[in-house]
Amino acid sequence: MEQQSPLDHFLSFLSALIDPDLRFHPLYLLPFFVMAFLLYLYHRRRGLHDGQGFFKWLFPKDVYFHPSHITDIKLFLLGQVLTAAKAFNMIVVMTLFAGLTILAVGGEVSAKPLTVGRVLLVTIVITLIRDFCVYWVHRLHHELPVFWPFHAVHHSAEVMTPVTVYRKHPVYDLISSFVKNIFVGIFSGLALVFLVGQIQLTLIAGVNIFYFLFNALGSNFRHSHIWFSYGPFWEKIFISPAQHQIHHSLEPRHHNKNYGEIFALWDWIFGTIYIPAGREDLQFGISKSSTSNERIAQPHPTLKTALLVPFRDSWKALKRRRKKK
């Protein structure tokens, strides 16, 4: 096998940065800039900013040069290095559980041909399964003290930019990926027996069509300083950028709300939805308590602390739980 040179590795890394799965792909950045400009004009007309130019409004120095954002960038770069491990997790776990499901139902792979309708149905169901798993993994990381420290890395962001979506501890990413792949694998096994002879999704640019639309139509505003609401009706169905910013808010009334990624249905069904009546002024970070809107000192000021502190805090939470027993 021919050994790759350092240049080859670097070029592979650069190609990963324009992967259509990433929100920085030009197909997502172009609509982001168009929508941002329309929001800028709307905000200016309503007197919601002090008249600065578009790019100063979109990329304020106090946000993009904030130490919290620098940590975001470091965690994003680390995440790209670990991309191969995520892909391995997906392939192995999904294949394993699809195979076990086929054996469990005692069936054989269907001979039914692929049709547009069947492919679209599989795409819809897999999208719903993944989003449902995201809701519960996210919620349990908030509600279980042993898991919370790994998700706290994401919530310790004091400012938000589109990079903040990648401010995740590898353990959180591993758990989330593992759970999603188990349930998508089980469904894939059932689909292979009862619906189609092979799993194929409806794609745009190699991405699940629904995730493509989600990324193209405003997902980069979710972690940003820009308020973008869908309005009360649509926010019962889809999680808007404003709703996700509320999820990051220090305000006690916002705590433990809006866990969903694409769909607000799960929050609505399970009683965790918060729909804003209008624009709200938000501050981000981790509050001192469930009844406080005062931010704690930054627990993850560096990449090292972002990676190591969660293990310490999770171990402390586990010991406290054992003492209670």
Short mmCIF file of C-alpha atoms in Angstrom, two decimals:
data_model
loop_
_atom_site.label_atom_id
_atom_site.label_comp_id
_atom_site.label_asym_id
_atom_site.label_seq_id
_atom_site.Cartn_x
_atom_site.Cartn_y
_atom_site.Cartn_z
CA MET A 1 0.00 0.00 0.00
CA GLU A 2 1.40 3.40 -0.99
CA GLN A 3 2.07 5.61 2.04
CA GLN A 4 0.42 9.03 2.00
CA SER A 5 2.66 12.07 2.24
CA PRO A 6 1.99 14.88 4.76
CA LEU A 7 0.69 16.94 1.81
CA ASP A 8 -1.81 14.20 0.94
CA HIS A 9 -3.04 14.16 4.54
CA PHE A 10 -3.38 17.94 4.50
CA LEU A 11 -5.31 17.91 1.23
CA SER A 12 -7.61 15.19 2.62
CA PHE A 13 -8.24 17.41 5.65
CA LEU A 14 -9.07 20.40 3.42
CA SER A 15 -11.49 18.29 1.38
CA ALA A 16 -13.24 17.32 4.62
CA LEU A 17 -13.88 21.00 5.30
CA ILE A 18 -16.05 21.22 2.17
CA ASP A 19 -17.86 17.94 2.82
CA PRO A 20 -21.58 18.44 2.04
CA ASP A 21 -22.34 17.07 5.51
CA LEU A 22 -20.63 20.13 7.02
CA ARG A 23 -22.58 23.36 7.40
CA PHE A 24 -19.69 25.32 5.88
CA HIS A 25 -20.26 23.85 2.44
CA PRO A 26 -20.83 26.55 -0.22
CA LEU A 27 -24.30 25.10 -0.90
CA TYR A 28 -25.25 26.13 2.67
CA LEU A 29 -23.17 29.30 2.96
CA LEU A 30 -24.70 30.91 -0.13
CA PRO A 31 -28.30 30.82 1.16
CA PHE A 32 -26.95 31.78 4.61
CA PHE A 33 -25.50 35.02 3.23
CA VAL A 34 -28.65 35.76 1.20
CA MET A 35 -30.93 35.16 4.19
CA ALA A 36 -28.57 37.11 6.46
CA PHE A 37 -28.70 40.11 4.12
CA LEU A 38 -32.51 40.02 4.07
CA LEU A 39 -32.55 39.83 7.87
CA TYR A 40 -30.08 42.72 8.01
CA LEU A 41 -32.40 44.87 5.90
CA TYR A 42 -35.40 43.85 8.00
CA HIS A 43 -33.59 44.62 11.27
CA ARG A 44 -32.35 47.97 9.92
CA ARG A 45 -35.85 48.96 8.85
CA ARG A 46 -37.15 48.19 12.33
CA GLY A 47 -34.26 49.96 14.05
CA LEU A 48 -32.95 46.76 15.66
CA HIS A 49 -29.27 47.61 15.10
CA ASP A 50 -27.26 50.82 15.15
CA GLY A 51 -26.79 51.18 11.41
CA GLN A 52 -23.40 49.48 11.02
CA GLY A 53 -22.53 47.91 7.68
CA PHE A 54 -23.67 44.42 6.72
CA PHE A 55 -20.39 42.57 7.35
CA LYS A 56 -19.77 44.31 10.68
CA TRP A 57 -23.30 43.31 11.70
CA LEU A 58 -22.83 39.73 10.50
CA PHE A 59 -19.29 39.23 11.86
CA PRO A 60 -18.93 41.39 15.01
CA LYS A 61 -15.38 41.41 16.38
CA ASP A 62 -16.51 40.93 19.97
CA VAL A 63 -18.09 37.62 18.93
CA TYR A 64 -15.63 36.23 16.40
CA PHE A 65 -12.50 37.14 18.41
CA HIS A 66 -13.98 36.04 21.73
CA PRO A 67 -11.92 33.35 23.57
CA SER A 68 -15.01 31.12 23.61
CA HIS A 69 -15.08 31.15 19.80
CA ILE A 70 -11.39 30.24 19.64
CA THR A 71 -12.19 27.12 21.67
CA ASP A 72 -15.04 26.39 19.23
CA ILE A 73 -12.56 26.42 16.35
CA LYS A 74 -10.14 24.08 18.15
CA LEU A 75 -12.89 21.57 18.93
CA PHE A 76 -14.12 21.78 15.33
CA LEU A 77 -10.64 20.98 14.00
CA LEU A 78 -10.29 18.08 16.45
CA GLY A 79 -13.67 16.78 15.30
CA GLN A 80 -12.47 16.70 11.71
CA VAL A 81 -9.43 14.67 12.74
CA LEU A 82 -11.80 12.16 14.38
CA THR A 83 -14.09 11.95 11.33
CA ALA A 84 -12.75 8.52 10.33
CA ALA A 85 -13.66 7.10 13.75
CA LYS A 86 -17.22 8.43 13.36
CA ALA A 87 -17.52 6.85 9.93
CA PHE A 88 -16.25 3.52 11.30
CA ASN A 89 -18.81 3.73 14.13
CA MET A 90 -21.60 4.35 11.64
CA ILE A 91 -20.68 1.54 9.23
CA VAL A 92 -20.00 -1.11 11.89
CA VAL A 93 -22.92 -0.34 14.23
CA MET A 94 -25.54 0.12 11.51
CA THR A 95 -24.43 -3.00 9.62
CA LEU A 96 -24.34 -5.07 12.82
CA PHE A 97 -27.84 -4.09 13.97
CA ALA A 98 -29.32 -4.35 10.49
CA GLY A 99 -27.94 -7.89 10.25
CA LEU A 100 -29.15 -8.85 13.74
CA THR A 101 -32.62 -7.51 12.92
CA ILE A 102 -32.81 -9.55 9.72
CA LEU A 103 -31.85 -12.67 11.69
CA ALA A 104 -34.32 -11.84 14.48
CA VAL A 105 -37.31 -11.59 12.14
CA GLY A 106 -36.17 -14.73 10.33
CA GLY A 107 -36.55 -13.09 6.98
CA GLU A 108 -34.62 -12.78 3.76
CA VAL A 109 -33.65 -9.63 1.96
CA SER A 110 -36.61 -8.44 -0.09
CA ALA A 111 -36.61 -8.83 -3.84
CA LYS A 112 -38.86 -5.78 -4.23
CA PRO A 113 -37.39 -3.24 -6.65
CA LEU A 114 -36.48 0.29 -5.66
CA THR A 115 -39.08 2.90 -6.54
CA VAL A 116 -39.14 6.65 -5.97
CA GLY A 117 -41.91 6.21 -3.40
CA ARG A 118 -40.08 3.51 -1.42
CA VAL A 119 -36.81 5.44 -1.43
CA LEU A 120 -38.59 8.59 -0.24
CA LEU A 121 -40.42 6.61 2.48
CA VAL A 122 -37.13 5.14 3.77
CA THR A 123 -35.59 8.64 3.73
CA ILE A 124 -38.47 10.12 5.72
CA VAL A 125 -38.48 7.35 8.33
CA ILE A 126 -34.68 7.45 8.80
CA THR A 127 -34.83 11.24 9.18
CA LEU A 128 -37.53 10.93 11.85
CA ILE A 129 -35.64 8.15 13.68
CA ARG A 130 -32.40 10.13 13.73
CA ASP A 131 -34.14 13.29 14.92
CA PHE A 132 -36.05 11.41 17.64
CA CYS A 133 -32.76 9.90 18.85
CA VAL A 134 -31.12 13.34 18.85
CA TYR A 135 -33.96 14.65 21.04
CA TRP A 136 -33.56 11.92 23.69
CA VAL A 137 -29.76 11.80 23.69
CA HIS A 138 -29.74 15.58 24.06
CA ARG A 139 -32.38 15.58 26.80
CA LEU A 140 -30.74 12.79 28.81
CA HIS A 141 -27.41 14.61 28.69
CA HIS A 142 -29.18 17.52 30.39
CA GLU A 143 -31.08 15.43 32.92
CA LEU A 144 -28.46 12.84 33.97
CA PRO A 145 -25.63 14.38 36.04
CA VAL A 146 -23.13 11.73 34.91
CA PHE A 147 -23.65 12.65 31.24
CA TRP A 148 -24.15 16.41 31.63
CA PRO A 149 -20.40 17.33 31.91
CA PHE A 150 -19.78 16.06 28.37
CA HIS A 151 -22.62 18.16 26.96
CA ALA A 152 -21.69 21.12 29.18
CA VAL A 153 -18.76 21.71 26.81
CA HIS A 154 -21.28 22.80 24.19
CA HIS A 155 -23.30 24.94 26.61
CA SER A 156 -20.27 26.71 28.04
CA ALA A 157 -20.05 28.73 24.80
CA GLU A 158 -20.41 32.37 25.86
CA VAL A 159 -20.89 33.62 22.31
CA MET A 160 -22.26 31.65 19.38
CA THR A 161 -21.22 31.42 15.75
CA PRO A 162 -21.91 28.73 13.14
CA VAL A 163 -18.74 26.99 14.36
CA THR A 164 -20.31 26.46 17.80
CA VAL A 165 -22.39 23.57 16.47
CA TYR A 166 -19.09 21.62 16.41
CA ARG A 167 -18.19 22.59 19.98
CA LYS A 168 -18.81 19.05 21.21
CA HIS A 169 -16.92 16.67 23.42
CA PRO A 170 -15.92 13.48 21.54
CA VAL A 171 -17.75 11.37 24.17
CA TYR A 172 -21.03 13.19 23.49
CA ASP A 173 -20.51 12.75 19.75
CA LEU A 174 -19.73 9.04 20.23
CA ILE A 175 -22.85 8.39 22.33
CA SER A 176 -25.11 10.36 19.99
CA SER A 177 -23.72 8.62 16.91
CA PHE A 178 -23.93 5.19 18.55
CA VAL A 179 -27.59 5.57 19.55
CA LYS A 180 -28.65 6.92 16.15
CA ASN A 181 -26.79 4.16 14.31
CA ILE A 182 -28.39 1.43 16.45
CA PHE A 183 -31.94 2.53 15.67
CA VAL A 184 -31.29 3.38 12.03
CA GLY A 185 -29.64 -0.05 11.71
CA ILE A 186 -32.69 -1.80 13.20
CA PHE A 187 -35.03 0.06 10.84
CA SER A 188 -32.72 -0.69 7.90
CA GLY A 189 -32.89 -4.41 8.70
CA LEU A 190 -36.70 -4.28 8.78
CA ALA A 191 -36.79 -2.27 5.55
CA LEU A 192 -34.51 -4.75 3.81
CA VAL A 193 -36.86 -7.60 4.69
CA PHE A 194 -40.25 -6.01 4.19
CA LEU A 195 -39.78 -3.04 1.88
CA VAL A 196 -36.76 -2.89 -0.43
CA GLY A 197 -33.81 -5.02 -1.46
CA GLN A 198 -31.29 -2.29 -0.71
CA ILE A 199 -31.19 0.88 1.39
CA GLN A 200 -31.06 4.02 -0.69
CA LEU A 201 -31.96 7.57 0.30
CA THR A 202 -33.29 10.53 -1.63
CA LEU A 203 -30.20 12.71 -1.88
CA ILE A 204 -29.07 16.19 -2.93
CA ALA A 205 -25.30 16.58 -3.38
CA GLY A 206 -24.84 13.21 -1.67
CA VAL A 207 -26.78 14.27 1.44
CA ASN A 208 -30.17 13.14 2.76
CA ILE A 209 -32.58 15.61 1.10
CA PHE A 210 -34.16 16.62 4.41
CA TYR A 211 -30.82 17.32 6.09
CA PHE A 212 -29.74 19.22 2.99
CA LEU A 213 -32.84 21.44 3.23
CA PHE A 214 -32.35 21.82 7.00
CA ASN A 215 -28.74 22.95 6.50
CA ALA A 216 -29.54 25.21 3.56
CA LEU A 217 -32.55 26.96 5.06
CA GLY A 218 -31.19 28.61 8.14
CA SER A 219 -29.30 26.05 10.26
CA ASN A 220 -26.24 28.32 10.40
CA PHE A 221 -28.30 30.89 12.31
CA ARG A 222 -29.00 28.45 15.14
CA HIS A 223 -25.63 29.16 16.71
CA SER A 224 -25.27 32.86 16.06
CA HIS A 225 -26.06 36.30 17.51
CA ILE A 226 -28.82 36.82 14.93
CA TRP A 227 -32.45 36.32 15.96
CA PHE A 228 -34.39 34.33 13.34
CA SER A 229 -37.83 33.06 14.31
CA TYR A 230 -40.23 31.04 12.16
CA GLY A 231 -43.28 32.38 13.99
CA PRO A 232 -45.60 30.59 16.48
CA PHE A 233 -47.29 28.25 14.00
CA TRP A 234 -44.18 26.78 12.35
CA GLU A 235 -42.27 26.65 15.63
CA LYS A 236 -44.67 23.96 16.80
CA ILE A 237 -43.40 21.80 13.93
CA PHE A 238 -39.80 22.85 13.30
CA ILE A 239 -37.15 24.11 15.71
CA SER A 240 -36.21 27.62 14.59
CA PRO A 241 -32.79 29.21 15.10
CA ALA A 242 -34.38 31.47 17.72
CA GLN A 243 -35.70 28.44 19.62
CA HIS A 244 -32.27 26.83 19.67
CA GLN A 245 -30.68 30.07 20.88
CA ILE A 246 -33.28 30.04 23.68
CA HIS A 247 -32.10 26.53 24.55
CA HIS A 248 -28.64 28.05 25.18
CA SER A 249 -30.01 30.96 27.22
CA LEU A 250 -29.05 31.69 30.84
CA GLU A 251 -32.63 32.64 31.75
CA PRO A 252 -34.27 30.07 34.10
CA ARG A 253 -37.50 30.08 32.07
CA HIS A 254 -35.47 28.86 29.08
CA HIS A 255 -33.67 26.03 30.87
CA ASN A 256 -34.29 22.50 29.56
CA LYS A 257 -36.40 23.64 26.62
CA ASN A 258 -36.23 22.99 22.86
CA TYR A 259 -34.07 19.86 22.72
CA GLY A 260 -35.02 19.02 19.13
CA GLU A 261 -32.78 19.45 16.11
CA ILE A 262 -35.06 19.58 13.06
CA PHE A 263 -38.52 18.89 14.47
CA ALA A 264 -40.22 20.68 17.37
CA LEU A 265 -42.81 17.89 17.48
CA TRP A 266 -40.84 15.91 20.05
CA ASP A 267 -40.59 18.93 22.37
CA TRP A 268 -44.31 19.59 21.89
CA ILE A 269 -45.26 15.96 22.59
CA PHE A 270 -43.01 15.60 25.65
CA GLY A 271 -43.68 19.03 27.15
CA THR A 272 -40.31 20.70 26.64
CA ILE A 273 -41.24 23.21 23.95
CA TYR A 274 -40.75 26.96 24.35
CA ILE A 275 -42.19 29.22 21.66
CA PRO A 276 -41.18 32.87 22.00
CA ALA A 277 -43.92 35.50 21.69
CA GLY A 278 -41.39 37.85 20.11
CA ARG A 279 -37.73 38.76 20.05
CA GLU A 280 -35.91 38.10 23.34
CA ASP A 281 -32.52 39.40 24.48
CA LEU A 282 -30.36 36.40 25.32
CA GLN A 283 -27.10 35.72 27.08
CA PHE A 284 -25.36 32.39 26.60
CA GLY A 285 -23.38 30.09 28.85
CA ILE A 286 -23.98 27.90 31.90
CA SER A 287 -25.91 29.45 34.79
CA LYS A 288 -24.99 28.99 38.45
CA SER A 289 -28.25 27.19 39.22
CA SER A 290 -31.62 26.29 37.76
CA THR A 291 -33.08 29.48 39.28
CA SER A 292 -30.23 31.83 38.37
CA ASN A 293 -29.41 33.76 35.22
CA GLU A 294 -25.87 34.47 36.43
CA ARG A 295 -23.17 32.78 34.35
CA ILE A 296 -20.52 30.61 36.02
CA ALA A 297 -16.85 31.21 35.29
CA GLN A 298 -15.83 29.60 32.00
CA PRO A 299 -15.11 25.93 32.86
CA HIS A 300 -13.57 25.18 29.45
CA PRO A 301 -11.23 28.06 28.56
CA THR A 302 -8.86 25.85 26.55
CA LEU A 303 -9.03 22.75 24.38
CA LYS A 304 -7.31 20.77 27.15
CA THR A 305 -9.91 21.70 29.78
CA ALA A 306 -12.75 21.13 27.31
CA LEU A 307 -11.52 17.57 26.83
CA LEU A 308 -10.44 16.65 30.40
CA VAL A 309 -12.73 18.55 32.80
CA PRO A 310 -15.84 16.58 31.73
CA PHE A 311 -14.22 13.28 32.81
CA ARG A 312 -13.43 14.73 36.24
CA ASP A 313 -16.91 16.20 36.68
CA SER A 314 -18.64 13.06 35.45
CA TRP A 315 -16.62 10.96 37.91
CA LYS A 316 -17.60 13.31 40.75
CA ALA A 317 -21.26 13.02 39.76
CA LEU A 318 -20.97 9.24 39.72
CA LYS A 319 -19.41 9.20 43.20
CA ARG A 320 -22.17 11.48 44.55
CA ARG A 321 -24.76 9.10 43.14
CA ARG A 322 -23.08 6.10 44.80
CA LYS A 323 -23.00 7.90 48.17
CA LYS A 324 -26.75 8.58 47.98
CA LYS A 325 -27.35 4.85 47.57
#
